[in-house]
Short mmCIF file of C-alpha atoms and ligand atoms in Angstrom, two decimals:
data_model
loop_
_atom_site.label_atom_id
_atom_site.label_comp_id
_atom_site.label_asym_id
_atom_site.label_seq_id
_atom_site.Cartn_x
_atom_site.Cartn_y
_atom_site.Cartn_z
CA MET A 1 28.12 5.49 -0.46
CA SER A 2 29.89 5.20 -3.83
CA LYS A 3 27.00 4.98 -6.22
CA THR A 4 24.06 7.39 -6.69
CA LEU A 5 20.89 5.82 -8.26
CA LYS A 6 18.82 8.19 -10.40
CA VAL A 7 15.16 8.24 -10.20
CA GLY A 8 12.42 8.87 -12.70
CA MET A 9 9.06 9.35 -11.13
CA ILE A 10 5.86 9.07 -13.14
CA GLY A 11 2.88 10.92 -11.36
CA TYR A 12 3.49 13.55 -8.65
CA ARG A 13 0.01 13.90 -6.70
CA PHE A 14 -0.74 12.41 -3.27
CA MET A 15 1.61 9.29 -3.54
CA GLY A 16 4.05 11.28 -5.74
CA LYS A 17 4.35 13.62 -2.71
CA ALA A 18 4.79 10.81 -0.16
CA HIS A 19 7.56 9.07 -2.38
CA SER A 20 9.20 12.39 -3.18
CA ASN A 21 9.84 12.93 0.59
CA ALA A 22 10.89 9.54 1.08
CA TRP A 23 13.34 9.58 -1.73
CA ARG A 24 15.00 12.75 -0.12
CA GLN A 25 14.67 11.54 3.37
CA ALA A 26 15.92 7.76 2.93
CA PRO A 27 19.76 8.60 2.31
CA ARG A 28 19.66 11.10 5.21
CA PHE A 29 18.40 8.59 7.75
CA MET A 30 18.46 5.04 6.86
CA PRO A 31 21.44 2.81 6.49
CA MET A 32 21.76 2.92 2.42
CA ASP A 33 24.08 1.40 0.10
CA ALA A 34 23.78 3.97 -2.46
CA GLY A 35 22.92 7.72 -2.86
CA VAL A 36 19.77 8.87 -4.64
CA GLU A 37 19.24 11.59 -7.10
CA LEU A 38 15.67 12.76 -7.82
CA HIS A 39 16.39 13.15 -11.55
CA THR A 40 12.94 13.42 -13.44
CA ILE A 41 9.60 14.00 -12.45
CA CYS A 42 6.88 13.05 -15.13
CA GLY A 43 3.13 14.29 -15.48
CA ARG A 44 0.62 15.39 -18.20
CA ASN A 45 0.18 18.91 -16.92
CA PRO A 46 3.00 21.10 -17.62
CA ASP A 47 2.15 23.93 -15.26
CA ALA A 48 1.38 21.73 -12.46
CA LEU A 49 4.40 19.54 -13.30
CA ALA A 50 6.68 22.50 -12.93
CA GLU A 51 5.21 23.63 -9.62
CA ALA A 52 5.69 20.00 -8.24
CA ALA A 53 9.20 19.82 -9.49
CA THR A 54 10.04 22.76 -7.50
CA SER A 55 8.18 22.13 -4.17
CA LEU A 56 9.19 18.38 -4.31
CA GLY A 57 12.80 18.85 -5.24
CA TRP A 58 13.14 17.37 -8.74
CA LYS A 59 15.69 18.35 -11.16
CA ASN A 60 14.11 17.86 -14.42
CA THR A 61 10.73 17.45 -15.72
CA SER A 62 8.81 15.62 -18.65
CA THR A 63 5.47 15.21 -19.87
CA ASP A 64 6.48 11.96 -21.76
CA TRP A 65 6.83 8.93 -19.62
CA ARG A 66 8.10 6.97 -22.55
CA ALA A 67 11.08 9.39 -22.60
CA VAL A 68 11.64 9.07 -18.96
CA VAL A 69 11.44 5.16 -19.24
CA GLU A 70 13.97 5.30 -22.06
CA ASN A 71 16.48 7.75 -20.61
CA PRO A 72 19.88 5.95 -20.25
CA GLU A 73 20.63 8.11 -17.29
CA ILE A 74 17.88 6.89 -15.17
CA ASP A 75 18.29 3.61 -13.05
CA ILE A 76 14.74 3.51 -11.26
CA ILE A 77 11.17 4.10 -12.44
CA ASP A 78 8.75 4.94 -9.56
CA ILE A 79 5.04 4.44 -10.70
CA ASN A 80 2.39 6.75 -8.98
CA THR A 81 -0.07 7.28 -11.50
CA PRO A 82 -3.69 5.98 -11.42
CA ASN A 83 -4.00 2.16 -11.73
CA ASP A 84 -5.03 1.98 -15.45
CA SER A 85 -1.39 2.66 -16.44
CA HIS A 86 0.79 0.69 -13.83
CA ALA A 87 1.16 -2.20 -16.25
CA GLU A 88 1.93 -0.25 -19.47
CA ILE A 89 4.67 1.99 -17.62
CA ALA A 90 6.07 -1.09 -15.64
CA ILE A 91 6.52 -3.33 -18.53
CA ALA A 92 8.25 -0.81 -20.76
CA ALA A 93 10.47 0.34 -17.62
CA ALA A 94 11.47 -3.32 -17.15
CA ASN A 95 12.05 -3.86 -20.90
CA ALA A 96 14.38 -0.64 -20.62
CA GLY A 97 16.16 -2.57 -17.89
CA LYS A 98 15.24 -0.28 -14.91
CA HIS A 99 14.36 -1.28 -11.51
CA VAL A 100 10.75 -0.56 -10.78
CA LEU A 101 8.78 0.55 -7.68
CA CYS A 102 4.99 0.58 -8.43
CA GLU A 103 1.86 2.04 -6.42
CA LYS A 104 -0.71 -0.46 -5.33
CA PRO A 105 -2.73 -2.26 -6.43
CA LEU A 106 -0.02 -3.57 -8.93
CA ALA A 107 -2.50 -3.43 -11.78
CA MET A 108 -6.19 -3.75 -13.06
CA THR A 109 -6.36 -7.61 -13.67
CA VAL A 110 -4.40 -10.87 -12.77
CA GLU A 111 -3.53 -11.16 -16.42
CA GLN A 112 -1.78 -7.45 -16.35
CA CYS A 113 -0.06 -8.57 -12.94
CA GLN A 114 1.25 -11.77 -14.71
CA GLU A 115 2.62 -9.75 -17.68
CA MET A 116 4.42 -7.49 -15.21
CA VAL A 117 6.01 -10.45 -13.37
CA GLU A 118 7.11 -11.98 -16.71
CA ALA A 119 8.63 -8.63 -17.80
CA ALA A 120 10.35 -8.19 -14.56
CA ASN A 121 11.80 -11.61 -14.24
CA ARG A 122 12.79 -11.70 -18.01
CA ASN A 123 14.69 -8.37 -17.45
CA ARG A 124 16.08 -9.22 -14.29
CA ILE A 125 15.28 -6.11 -12.61
CA VAL A 126 14.57 -5.44 -9.05
CA HIS A 127 10.59 -4.91 -8.46
CA MET A 128 8.62 -3.89 -5.79
CA VAL A 129 4.92 -3.00 -4.85
CA CYS A 130 4.61 0.00 -2.58
CA HIS A 131 2.56 -1.53 0.21
CA ASN A 132 4.12 0.91 2.72
CA TYR A 133 2.14 -0.35 5.92
CA ARG A 134 4.43 -3.35 5.91
CA ARG A 135 7.17 -0.90 7.03
CA ILE A 136 5.22 0.39 9.94
CA PRO A 137 7.68 -0.33 12.98
CA ALA A 138 4.69 -1.80 14.88
CA ILE A 139 3.66 -4.10 12.00
CA ALA A 140 7.36 -5.24 11.47
CA GLN A 141 7.50 -5.98 15.13
CA ALA A 142 4.27 -7.98 15.03
CA LYS A 143 5.82 -9.96 11.90
CA LYS A 144 8.91 -10.71 14.30
CA MET A 145 6.95 -11.72 17.24
CA ILE A 146 4.73 -14.00 15.01
CA GLU A 147 7.86 -15.56 13.59
CA GLU A 148 9.37 -16.15 17.05
CA GLY A 149 6.22 -18.20 17.71
CA LEU A 150 4.88 -15.97 20.40
CA LEU A 151 1.35 -16.29 19.19
CA GLY A 152 1.55 -19.99 18.64
CA ASN A 153 -0.81 -21.43 15.85
CA ILE A 154 -2.81 -18.43 14.32
CA TYR A 155 -6.61 -19.04 14.68
CA HIS A 156 -7.81 -15.55 13.35
CA TYR A 157 -6.72 -12.55 11.30
CA TYR A 158 -9.26 -9.78 11.61
CA ALA A 159 -8.66 -6.41 9.72
CA ARG A 160 -10.66 -3.42 8.77
CA TYR A 161 -9.63 -0.57 6.83
CA ALA A 162 -12.19 2.31 7.01
CA GLN A 163 -12.44 5.72 5.55
CA ASP A 164 -15.31 8.14 5.11
CA TRP A 165 -14.36 10.56 2.27
CA ILE A 166 -17.31 9.76 -0.16
CA VAL A 167 -20.15 9.65 2.30
CA ASP A 168 -21.59 12.77 0.85
CA PRO A 169 -23.81 11.74 -2.12
CA GLU A 170 -22.58 15.18 -3.67
CA PHE A 171 -19.00 14.14 -3.77
CA PRO A 172 -18.08 14.07 -7.47
CA LEU A 173 -17.48 11.30 -9.66
CA VAL A 174 -13.64 11.38 -9.45
CA TRP A 175 -11.48 8.86 -11.31
CA ARG A 176 -11.05 6.62 -8.24
CA LEU A 177 -14.90 5.95 -8.55
CA THR A 178 -14.59 4.92 -12.27
CA LYS A 179 -13.79 1.29 -13.10
CA GLY A 180 -12.02 2.01 -16.41
CA VAL A 181 -9.51 3.90 -14.44
CA SER A 182 -9.12 2.43 -10.90
CA GLY A 183 -10.37 -1.03 -11.56
CA SER A 184 -12.33 -1.31 -8.39
CA GLY A 185 -13.18 0.98 -5.35
CA ALA A 186 -12.31 0.59 -1.82
CA HIS A 187 -11.59 -2.94 -2.71
CA GLY A 188 -8.26 -2.34 -4.87
CA ASP A 189 -7.39 0.85 -3.01
CA ILE A 190 -7.41 -0.17 0.52
CA CYS A 191 -8.70 -3.65 0.96
CA ALA A 192 -5.49 -4.44 -1.19
CA HIS A 193 -3.57 -3.06 1.85
CA ILE A 194 -5.18 -5.44 4.51
CA ILE A 195 -4.86 -8.31 2.01
CA ASP A 196 -1.15 -7.61 1.88
CA LEU A 197 -0.75 -7.61 5.55
CA ALA A 198 -2.62 -10.78 5.97
CA ARG A 199 -0.24 -12.42 3.62
CA TYR A 200 2.84 -10.84 5.25
CA LEU A 201 1.64 -11.52 8.76
CA VAL A 202 -0.27 -15.14 8.47
CA GLY A 203 0.27 -16.50 5.19
CA GLU A 204 -1.48 -17.51 1.67
CA PHE A 205 -5.27 -17.45 1.40
CA ASP A 206 -6.98 -20.78 0.41
CA GLU A 207 -10.52 -20.01 -0.01
CA ILE A 208 -12.86 -16.99 0.52
CA CYS A 209 -16.59 -15.66 0.37
CA GLY A 210 -17.17 -11.99 -0.15
CA MET A 211 -19.64 -9.26 -0.74
CA MET A 212 -19.30 -5.80 -2.25
CA ASN A 213 -21.69 -2.89 -2.30
CA THR A 214 -22.14 0.41 -3.79
CA PHE A 215 -24.22 2.57 -1.61
CA ILE A 216 -24.40 5.74 -3.96
CA LYS A 217 -24.95 4.65 -7.51
CA GLN A 218 -25.09 7.95 -9.18
CA ARG A 219 -22.84 11.10 -8.52
CA PRO A 220 -22.55 14.49 -9.97
CA LEU A 221 -19.74 14.46 -12.73
CA GLU A 222 -16.58 16.24 -11.66
CA ASP A 223 -16.31 19.99 -12.92
CA SER A 224 -12.82 21.27 -13.77
CA SER A 225 -12.00 22.50 -10.29
CA GLY A 226 -11.55 18.85 -9.37
CA LYS A 227 -8.27 17.87 -7.61
CA ALA A 228 -6.22 15.41 -9.70
CA ASP A 229 -5.47 13.18 -7.07
CA GLY A 230 -9.08 11.77 -7.13
CA LEU A 231 -9.77 12.45 -3.52
CA GLY A 232 -11.68 15.86 -3.72
CA GLY A 233 -13.26 18.46 -5.93
CA LYS A 234 -16.65 19.71 -6.75
CA GLY A 235 -19.67 18.19 -8.90
CA GLY A 236 -21.36 20.04 -11.60
CA ARG A 237 -25.30 19.43 -12.42
CA GLU A 238 -25.00 16.20 -14.98
CA MET A 239 -24.97 12.86 -13.21
CA GLY A 240 -22.89 9.66 -14.11
CA GLU A 241 -22.83 6.15 -12.74
CA VAL A 242 -20.44 5.02 -10.07
CA THR A 243 -18.90 1.85 -11.60
CA VAL A 244 -16.98 0.61 -8.48
CA ASP A 245 -17.73 -0.51 -4.99
CA ASP A 246 -17.92 1.67 -1.90
CA MET A 247 -17.13 -1.18 0.26
CA SER A 248 -15.86 -5.01 0.10
CA SER A 249 -15.48 -7.58 2.82
CA PHE A 250 -14.81 -11.16 2.91
CA ILE A 251 -14.42 -14.10 5.22
CA GLY A 252 -12.17 -16.98 4.61
CA LYS A 253 -9.65 -19.42 5.30
CA PHE A 254 -5.62 -19.42 5.06
CA LYS A 255 -3.68 -22.45 3.76
CA ASN A 256 -2.48 -22.88 7.46
CA GLY A 257 -6.08 -23.24 8.76
CA ALA A 258 -6.49 -19.79 10.20
CA ALA A 259 -9.89 -18.01 9.59
CA CYS A 260 -9.92 -14.48 8.41
CA ASN A 261 -12.42 -11.50 8.26
CA LEU A 262 -11.45 -8.39 6.16
CA GLU A 263 -13.51 -5.20 5.47
CA ALA A 264 -12.61 -2.16 3.48
CA THR A 265 -14.95 0.89 3.38
CA ARG A 266 -15.23 4.35 2.24
CA PHE A 267 -18.35 4.75 4.16
CA ALA A 268 -17.40 4.73 7.89
CA LEU A 269 -18.25 8.15 9.07
CA GLY A 270 -15.60 9.62 11.42
CA ARG A 271 -12.99 6.99 10.27
CA LYS A 272 -10.43 8.83 8.04
CA ASN A 273 -7.78 6.37 7.36
CA HIS A 274 -8.42 3.86 10.12
CA ILE A 275 -6.66 0.26 9.83
CA THR A 276 -7.21 -1.95 12.78
CA ILE A 277 -5.88 -5.42 12.99
CA GLU A 278 -6.26 -8.27 15.58
CA ILE A 279 -4.53 -11.56 15.39
CA ASN A 280 -5.41 -14.56 17.65
CA GLY A 281 -3.24 -17.45 18.18
CA SER A 282 -3.02 -20.46 20.61
CA LYS A 283 -0.49 -18.49 22.77
CA GLY A 284 -1.48 -14.89 22.59
CA SER A 285 -2.99 -12.16 20.49
CA LEU A 286 -1.69 -9.01 18.95
CA SER A 287 -3.80 -5.92 18.12
CA PHE A 288 -3.01 -2.80 16.07
CA ASP A 289 -4.53 0.42 15.40
CA PHE A 290 -3.10 2.87 12.75
CA GLU A 291 -4.45 6.03 14.49
CA ASP A 292 -2.08 4.93 17.20
CA MET A 293 0.44 3.43 15.14
CA ASN A 294 3.62 3.64 17.29
CA ARG A 295 1.99 1.12 19.59
CA LEU A 296 1.45 -2.73 19.46
CA LYS A 297 -0.88 -4.33 21.81
CA PHE A 298 0.33 -8.03 22.98
CA PHE A 299 -1.81 -10.41 25.06
CA ASN A 300 0.54 -13.35 26.31
CA ASN A 301 -1.33 -16.20 27.58
CA GLU A 302 1.78 -17.54 29.24
CA GLU A 303 1.70 -14.74 31.87
CA PRO A 304 0.46 -15.94 35.28
CA ASP A 305 -3.27 -15.65 35.74
CA ASP A 306 -3.20 -12.65 38.03
CA ARG A 307 -1.00 -10.62 35.62
CA GLN A 308 -2.77 -11.12 32.37
CA GLY A 309 -3.94 -8.48 30.06
CA PHE A 310 -2.86 -6.79 26.87
CA THR A 311 0.66 -5.34 27.10
CA ASP A 312 1.11 -1.96 25.32
CA ILE A 313 4.13 -1.86 23.42
CA LEU A 314 5.63 1.47 22.45
CA VAL A 315 7.35 0.49 19.47
CA THR A 316 10.27 3.08 19.69
CA GLN A 317 13.20 1.34 21.06
CA PRO A 318 16.47 1.95 19.11
CA GLY A 319 19.48 -0.28 19.04
CA GLY A 320 17.44 -2.85 16.69
CA ALA A 321 15.13 -3.76 19.42
CA HIS A 322 12.44 -2.65 17.25
CA PRO A 323 12.70 -2.36 13.33
CA TYR A 324 13.53 0.64 11.55
CA VAL A 325 13.21 3.30 14.59
CA GLY A 326 16.70 3.17 15.65
CA ASN A 327 17.58 5.28 12.53
CA TRP A 328 15.29 8.21 13.78
CA TRP A 329 14.96 9.68 17.06
CA PRO A 330 15.58 8.90 20.82
CA PRO A 331 12.95 6.37 22.40
CA GLY A 332 9.41 7.78 22.53
CA HIS A 333 9.96 10.29 19.80
CA ILE A 334 7.23 8.84 17.65
CA LEU A 335 6.81 8.29 13.86
CA GLY A 336 4.15 8.77 11.43
CA TYR A 337 2.72 7.85 7.85
CA GLU A 338 5.73 9.35 5.84
CA HIS A 339 8.14 7.17 7.63
CA THR A 340 6.54 4.10 6.26
CA PHE A 341 7.64 5.29 2.64
CA VAL A 342 11.19 6.18 3.64
CA HIS A 343 11.56 2.56 4.99
CA THR A 344 10.08 1.27 1.98
CA ILE A 345 12.46 3.18 -0.23
CA ALA A 346 15.55 2.48 1.72
CA ASP A 347 14.78 -1.30 1.43
CA PHE A 348 14.19 -1.01 -2.24
CA VAL A 349 17.20 0.94 -2.95
CA ASN A 350 19.61 -1.61 -1.13
CA ALA A 351 17.93 -4.35 -2.94
CA CYS A 352 18.60 -2.64 -6.10
CA ILE A 353 22.25 -2.28 -5.35
CA ALA A 354 22.51 -5.92 -4.07
CA GLY A 355 20.39 -7.27 -7.02
CA THR A 356 18.22 -9.34 -4.73
CA PRO A 357 14.43 -9.46 -4.36
CA VAL A 358 12.63 -7.06 -1.93
CA GLN A 359 9.22 -7.80 -0.56
CA PRO A 360 6.25 -7.27 -1.63
CA THR A 361 7.62 -7.97 -5.19
CA PHE A 362 5.54 -7.90 -8.32
CA GLU A 363 4.74 -11.58 -7.47
CA ASP A 364 3.39 -10.54 -4.20
CA GLY A 365 1.32 -7.93 -6.18
CA LEU A 366 0.03 -10.80 -8.53
CA ASN A 367 -1.09 -12.89 -5.39
CA ASN A 368 -2.89 -9.91 -3.95
CA GLN A 369 -4.70 -9.40 -7.29
CA LYS A 370 -5.70 -13.11 -7.27
CA VAL A 371 -7.50 -12.45 -3.88
CA LEU A 372 -8.99 -9.21 -4.97
CA GLU A 373 -10.43 -11.05 -8.04
CA ALA A 374 -11.66 -14.01 -6.04
CA VAL A 375 -13.50 -11.65 -3.91
CA GLU A 376 -15.15 -9.80 -6.81
CA LYS A 377 -15.93 -13.32 -8.27
CA SER A 378 -17.36 -14.45 -5.04
CA ALA A 379 -19.47 -11.33 -4.72
CA ALA A 380 -20.92 -11.58 -8.15
CA SER A 381 -21.75 -15.27 -7.90
CA ARG A 382 -22.65 -15.39 -4.27
CA GLN A 383 -20.27 -18.56 -4.00
CA TRP A 384 -17.19 -19.56 -2.09
CA VAL A 385 -14.16 -19.20 -4.19
CA LYS A 386 -10.63 -20.94 -4.07
CA ILE A 387 -7.80 -18.81 -4.71
C1 SOE B 1 -6.95 6.91 -0.58
O1 SOE B 1 -8.00 6.03 -0.48
C2 SOE B 1 -5.67 6.46 -0.34
O2 SOE B 1 -4.74 7.40 -0.52
C3 SOE B 1 -5.06 5.05 -0.74
O3 SOE B 1 -4.88 5.22 -2.13
C4 SOE B 1 -3.71 4.85 0.08
O4 SOE B 1 -3.13 3.69 -0.41
C5 SOE B 1 -3.80 4.77 1.60
O5 SOE B 1 -2.58 4.60 2.26
C6 SOE B 1 -4.49 6.18 1.85
O6 SOE B 1 -5.99 6.20 1.30
#
């Protein structure tokens, strides 16, 4: 490993923590063509920032993202801020010639995404959206099996992303529930992930019909004890309007003729971060549950009648049998949420060194945003919408 890439990370709460761990672990476990230095961590609150730098292992701190982006020592900008600042930071970073890894959703609107794609292509940087779930070994294995034709022609993609953290009407009006900062609610935050997996596993969407709902329309304004990651806190006495969806769902068709059914909700009591996916084809089916993320279920219709049933594949075989896992532990020593970020960052760094695209690119982020906006349009107009 001759070269070391220096990283500037903007934003350091929930995703910043996950990414910091991945920047540290990736060169230790994954085959990588460069080393990584956690050069500068950036945020607005100097005290919290200093604490984060120490606990997450960053060398320098800065409260000015523009200075980080302009710093000639830095090679990569990693964006973990709330959604309303993704576009501005990413475009400035691309113009400064830095490679950019950006959290999802890529931006607030299709127009912003287009500007980000243009800036990235104009400056010939390597760009990636952090849809980390693509790099769950079981999901990468599903992709491999679909490409090998084991499912035949795909008929159905069903996916549900369910959480329950805002069911309590007393939960405060955090930034994630404010359209001006987050763009949308469950839709852009978690439906974006299952849209990305649909595009990865099945293909491009053709047309959709959607609905969205906000169950709790007013919430207490957040008091100063709130958690800056927008996932917790306490409300005061004053109330404010919730300006995003609590759930979104849509049916539709892919360009290859398959049908889809997706739902994202923050109102499924008991479901903390539950992603379920089922794909049915002419030769077989696959089924995945994030709460059992080391397993993939496969139904092979070509098995003899007396032996048919879902096979439970424990996706932990090394030696290249299952994607990514050979870099970790012996068979059966399972992986978790944090590993998905390590795999993402390893692939990103190798692409930066090779100067080649790495999916999901900003173009993928743009195509994802087109689907998100189509669902919003469909829900508002009560009409089917072409993508
Ligand atoms: C909050 O809903 C959240 O942290 C998302 O922002 C992440 O993308 C998801 O992986 C877990 O839930």
